[in-house]
Coordinates of C-alpha atoms in Angstrom, one line a residue:
M698 CA 20.6 12.5 -20.0
A699 CA 18.8 14.5 -22.7
N700 CA 20.4 17.9 -23.1
G701 CA 18.8 19.9 -25.8
G702 CA 17.6 16.8 -27.7
P703 CA 14.2 15.3 -28.0
V704 CA 12.5 13.9 -24.9
E705 CA 10.5 10.7 -25.2
H706 CA 7.0 10.9 -23.8
G707 CA 4.2 8.5 -23.1
Y708 CA 4.4 5.1 -21.5
P709 CA 6.7 2.9 -23.6
H710 CA 8.1 1.1 -20.5
L711 CA 4.8 0.7 -18.5
E712 CA 4.9 -3.1 -18.3
T713 CA 8.5 -3.0 -17.1
V714 CA 7.6 -0.3 -14.6
R715 CA 4.7 -2.4 -13.2
A716 CA 6.9 -5.5 -13.1
A717 CA 9.5 -3.4 -11.1
I718 CA 6.9 -2.4 -8.6
T719 CA 5.8 -6.0 -8.1
A720 CA 9.5 -7.2 -7.8
L721 CA 10.1 -4.5 -5.2
Y722 CA 7.3 -5.7 -3.0
R723 CA 8.3 -9.2 -3.3
R724 CA 11.8 -8.6 -2.4
L725 CA 11.2 -6.0 0.4
S726 CA 7.8 -7.1 1.9
Y727 CA 5.0 -4.8 2.8
D728 CA 6.6 -3.7 6.2
S729 CA 9.9 -2.8 4.6
V730 CA 8.1 -0.7 1.9
Q731 CA 6.1 1.1 4.7
A732 CA 9.4 2.1 6.2
F733 CA 9.9 4.5 3.3
S734 CA 6.7 6.5 4.0
A735 CA 8.7 9.8 4.1
S736 CA 10.2 11.0 1.0
V737 CA 13.6 12.9 0.7
V738 CA 12.7 16.5 1.4
P739 CA 14.1 19.4 -0.7
A740 CA 16.0 21.0 2.3
D741 CA 18.0 17.8 2.7
V742 CA 19.4 17.9 -0.8
A743 CA 19.4 21.6 -1.4
F744 CA 22.6 22.8 -3.2
C745 CA 23.3 26.4 -4.0
D746 CA 26.0 27.9 -6.1
T747 CA 27.9 29.2 -3.2
D748 CA 28.4 25.7 -1.7
D749 CA 31.7 24.0 -2.2
L750 CA 31.2 21.6 -5.1
H751 CA 32.8 18.4 -3.7
L752 CA 31.8 18.9 -0.1
G753 CA 28.3 19.7 -1.1
A754 CA 28.1 16.6 -3.4
Q755 CA 29.3 14.4 -0.5
R756 CA 26.8 15.9 1.8
V757 CA 23.9 15.3 -0.6
A758 CA 25.1 11.7 -1.2
R759 CA 25.2 11.1 2.6
E760 CA 21.6 12.3 2.8
I761 CA 20.4 9.9 0.1
V762 CA 22.4 7.0 1.5
R763 CA 20.7 7.7 4.8
H764 CA 17.3 7.8 3.2
F765 CA 17.9 4.3 1.7
R766 CA 19.1 3.1 5.2
L767 CA 22.7 2.1 4.0
P768 CA 24.6 3.2 7.0
D769 CA 27.9 1.5 6.1
A770 CA 27.8 2.7 2.4
R771 CA 30.2 5.5 1.7
L772 CA 30.0 7.3 -1.7
I773 CA 33.0 9.1 -3.1
V774 CA 31.9 11.6 -5.7
G775 CA 33.9 12.9 -8.5
F776 CA 33.3 14.7 -11.8
R777 CA 34.4 14.1 -15.3
E778 CA 33.4 14.5 -19.0
M779 CA 31.0 11.7 -20.0
T780 CA 28.0 11.1 -22.0
H781 CA 25.6 9.8 -19.3
A782 CA 24.6 11.8 -16.3
A783 CA 26.4 9.7 -13.8
N784 CA 28.0 6.3 -13.2
V785 CA 28.6 4.2 -10.1
E786 CA 31.1 1.4 -9.6
L787 CA 29.2 -1.5 -8.0
A788 CA 32.0 -3.2 -6.1
A789 CA 31.7 -5.2 -2.8
G790 CA 31.6 -1.9 -0.7
P791 CA 31.6 -0.3 1.7
E792 CA 33.0 2.4 -0.5
Y793 CA 31.4 3.2 -3.9
F794 CA 32.9 5.5 -6.5
V795 CA 30.3 7.7 -8.2
E796 CA 31.2 9.9 -11.3
L797 CA 29.1 12.7 -12.2
N798 CA 28.9 14.5 -15.6
D799 CA 31.0 17.7 -15.6
R800 CA 27.8 19.5 -16.5
F801 CA 26.8 19.3 -12.9
R802 CA 29.6 21.6 -11.9
T803 CA 27.4 24.4 -13.1
H804 CA 24.0 22.7 -12.7
R805 CA 24.3 21.9 -9.0
R806 CA 20.6 21.8 -8.1
D807 CA 20.3 18.6 -10.1
I808 CA 23.2 16.7 -8.3
G809 CA 20.7 15.3 -5.9
A810 CA 18.7 13.8 -8.8
A811 CA 21.7 12.1 -10.4
L812 CA 22.8 10.8 -7.0
A813 CA 19.3 9.5 -6.3
H814 CA 19.6 7.2 -9.3
E815 CA 23.1 6.0 -8.5
V816 CA 22.4 5.3 -4.8
T817 CA 19.4 3.3 -5.8
H818 CA 21.8 1.2 -8.0
V819 CA 23.8 0.5 -4.8
Y820 CA 20.6 -0.3 -2.9
L821 CA 19.4 -2.8 -5.5
H822 CA 23.0 -4.2 -5.7
R823 CA 22.8 -5.0 -2.0
L824 CA 19.3 -6.4 -2.3
D825 CA 20.5 -8.6 -5.1
L826 CA 17.5 -7.5 -7.1
A827 CA 18.0 -7.2 -10.8
F828 CA 16.3 -7.6 -14.1
P829 CA 17.7 -9.7 -17.0
T830 CA 18.9 -6.8 -19.2
T831 CA 20.7 -3.5 -18.8
A832 CA 17.8 -1.5 -20.1
E833 CA 15.3 -3.3 -17.8
N834 CA 17.7 -2.7 -14.9
E835 CA 17.8 1.0 -15.5
I836 CA 13.9 1.1 -15.6
L837 CA 13.9 -0.8 -12.4
T838 CA 16.3 1.6 -10.8
D839 CA 14.3 4.7 -11.8
T840 CA 11.1 3.0 -10.6
V841 CA 12.5 1.9 -7.2
A842 CA 14.1 5.3 -6.6
T843 CA 10.8 7.0 -7.3
Y844 CA 8.6 4.6 -5.4
L845 CA 10.8 4.7 -2.3
G846 CA 10.8 8.5 -2.2
A847 CA 14.0 9.8 -3.8
G848 CA 13.0 9.7 -7.5
W849 CA 10.8 12.8 -7.4
L850 CA 14.2 14.6 -7.7
L851 CA 14.7 13.0 -11.2
L852 CA 11.3 14.2 -12.4
D853 CA 11.9 17.7 -11.1
A854 CA 15.1 17.8 -13.1
Y855 CA 13.0 17.6 -16.3
R856 CA 12.8 21.2 -17.7
A857 CA 12.2 22.6 -21.1
D858 CA 12.0 26.0 -22.7
G859 CA 11.8 27.2 -26.3
V860 CA 15.3 26.4 -27.1
S861 CA 16.5 23.5 -24.9
S862 CA 15.4 20.7 -22.7
Q863 CA 16.9 18.5 -20.0
K864 CA 15.8 15.2 -18.6
L865 CA 17.5 12.7 -16.3
G866 CA 16.8 9.1 -15.9
Y867 CA 15.4 6.4 -18.2
L868 CA 11.7 6.7 -17.6
T869 CA 9.7 9.2 -19.6
P870 CA 8.4 12.2 -17.6
E871 CA 4.9 10.7 -17.7
E872 CA 6.3 7.4 -16.4
F873 CA 8.0 9.1 -13.5
G874 CA 4.7 10.9 -12.8
Y875 CA 2.9 7.4 -12.9
V876 CA 5.3 5.9 -10.4
L877 CA 5.3 9.0 -8.2
A878 CA 1.5 8.9 -8.3
K879 CA 1.5 5.2 -7.3
R880 CA 3.6 6.2 -4.2
S881 CA 1.4 9.2 -3.5
L882 CA -1.8 7.1 -3.5
F883 CA -0.3 4.5 -1.3
F884 CA 1.3 6.8 1.3
H885 CA -1.2 9.7 0.9
E886 CA 1.7 12.1 0.1
D887 CA 1.5 15.1 -2.2
P888 CA 4.9 15.5 -3.9
S889 CA 3.7 18.2 -6.3
V890 CA 4.5 21.0 -3.7
W891 CA 8.2 20.2 -4.1
F892 CA 8.4 20.7 -7.8
T893 CA 10.4 23.7 -9.2
S894 CA 9.8 22.6 -12.8
P895 CA 6.4 23.3 -14.3
Q896 CA 7.0 20.5 -16.9
A897 CA 7.5 18.1 -13.9
Y898 CA 4.1 19.2 -12.4
T899 CA 2.4 18.6 -15.7
A900 CA 4.0 15.1 -16.1
Y901 CA 3.0 14.2 -12.6
A902 CA -0.6 15.3 -13.2
R903 CA -0.7 13.1 -16.3
G904 CA 0.9 10.1 -14.5
L905 CA -1.7 10.5 -11.7
D906 CA -4.5 10.3 -14.1
R907 CA -3.0 7.1 -15.5
A908 CA -2.4 5.6 -12.0
R909 CA -6.0 6.3 -11.1
Q910 CA -7.2 4.3 -14.2
D911 CA -5.6 1.2 -12.6
G912 CA -8.2 1.4 -9.8
R913 CA -11.0 1.7 -12.3
Q914 CA -10.6 -1.5 -14.2
P915 CA -13.2 -4.3 -13.8
P916 CA -13.9 -6.3 -11.8
L917 CA -13.1 -3.5 -9.3
T918 CA -16.3 -1.7 -8.3
G919 CA -14.6 1.6 -9.2
A920 CA -14.9 0.6 -12.9
G921 CA -17.0 2.8 -15.0
W922 CA -20.2 1.8 -16.9
A923 CA -18.4 0.9 -20.2
G924 CA -15.9 -1.3 -18.4
R925 CA -18.6 -3.0 -16.4
R926 CA -20.6 -3.7 -19.5
R927 CA -17.5 -5.1 -21.3
Y928 CA -16.8 -7.3 -18.3
A929 CA -20.3 -8.7 -18.1
H930 CA -20.2 -9.6 -21.8
D931 CA -16.8 -11.3 -21.4
R932 CA -18.0 -13.2 -18.3
R933 CA -20.7 -14.7 -20.5
H934 CA -18.3 -15.5 -23.4
V935 CA -15.1 -16.6 -21.5
S936 CA -13.5 -18.2 -24.5
G937 CA -13.6 -15.0 -26.5
V938 CA -11.9 -12.7 -23.9
P939 CA -9.2 -10.7 -25.7
P940 CA -5.6 -11.0 -24.5
T941 CA -5.5 -7.3 -23.9
A942 CA -8.3 -7.4 -21.3
P943 CA -7.2 -6.5 -17.8
Y944 CA -8.7 -9.8 -16.5
A945 CA -8.8 -13.4 -17.3
F946 CA -11.2 -16.2 -16.4
T947 CA -10.2 -19.7 -15.4
P948 CA -12.0 -22.6 -13.8
D949 CA -10.9 -23.8 -10.4
P950 CA -10.4 -27.6 -9.8
A951 CA -14.1 -27.9 -9.0
G952 CA -15.0 -26.3 -12.3
R953 CA -16.3 -23.0 -10.7
L954 CA -15.2 -19.8 -12.6
R955 CA -12.6 -17.6 -11.2
V956 CA -11.3 -14.3 -12.5
S957 CA -7.7 -12.9 -12.1
F958 CA -6.6 -9.4 -12.4
P959 CA -3.7 -7.2 -11.4
C960 CA -3.7 -5.5 -7.9
P961 CA -4.0 -1.7 -8.7
T962 CA -1.3 -1.0 -6.1
C963 CA 1.5 -3.6 -6.6
H964 CA 0.3 -5.3 -9.9
Q965 CA 0.5 -8.8 -8.5
R966 CA -2.4 -10.9 -10.0
I967 CA -5.2 -11.7 -7.7
R968 CA -7.7 -14.5 -8.2
V969 CA -11.2 -14.4 -6.8
P970 CA -14.3 -16.5 -7.3
V971 CA -17.0 -15.2 -9.8
R972 CA -19.9 -14.8 -7.5
G973 CA -21.0 -11.1 -7.4
R974 CA -19.7 -8.7 -4.7
V975 CA -16.4 -9.9 -3.3
R976 CA -13.9 -8.2 -1.0
A977 CA -10.3 -9.3 -1.7
R978 CA -7.0 -8.4 0.0
C979 CA -3.7 -8.5 -1.9
A980 CA -1.3 -10.8 0.0
L981 CA 1.7 -8.8 -1.2
C982 CA 0.8 -5.1 -0.5
R983 CA -2.3 -5.7 1.8
T984 CA -4.5 -3.5 -0.3
V985 CA -8.2 -4.3 0.3
L986 CA -10.1 -4.3 -3.0
E987 CA -13.9 -4.2 -3.6
C988 CA -14.9 -6.3 -6.5
D989 CA -18.1 -7.0 -8.4
T990 CA -17.2 -10.3 -10.2

């Protein structure tokens, strides 16, 4: 939790974020992801200063637990002085003890954001979905929370003025915007109407631009002129394709050339023959892709 300190910007965790989206689809399946087509709505997690602190926190926790379809999970929420925004004890369940930073006693509108992250920890714990390191797991947690419809609260908790700043979560604001945009493009949902923070709106707009770029990489037909020209050159000189290129060429067993590239929705790699116009369907997220190989 950044509180008055510097807020990191940009996309330093982008590869881990993309790997998290792929891992989520592999673990849940397309149909299970589709079940999260509706996000947590502001009214369900609203928390005003006149609400009882503990009863209100329990109510918000129940709403987020319900959103993640964890009917037998019970969160017991407490408050204490701590460095981080929150912490959850991942035991066998069904009860999970969540501690929130004492700061939330007077910043109650952000309790939903902190609980969204912690409930996602419980959700991933039950899914047995984890990355190798603690840092990667935190990125996974923020990514899953956002992609499944609760993490917009974390982005909306990002606020800054001339003298102070606040940010929750481990993704940068732009990375939160990127994942939220991925969700928005997939479910045709506009989360920007829920933002109370102007900084969150700006970060979402930047993330949306970056997410749209994923659908404009060759060999997709949405690629621009420069990308198409570079792709045509690389196709003629396969051995010289730079490792940073978004595609790679390999021969199939019969010696015919194939190109692989990441799906712009779930980032699983797709391989198609190099033979002009091709329509491909991602087996993981079922996105239909128009390609010019």
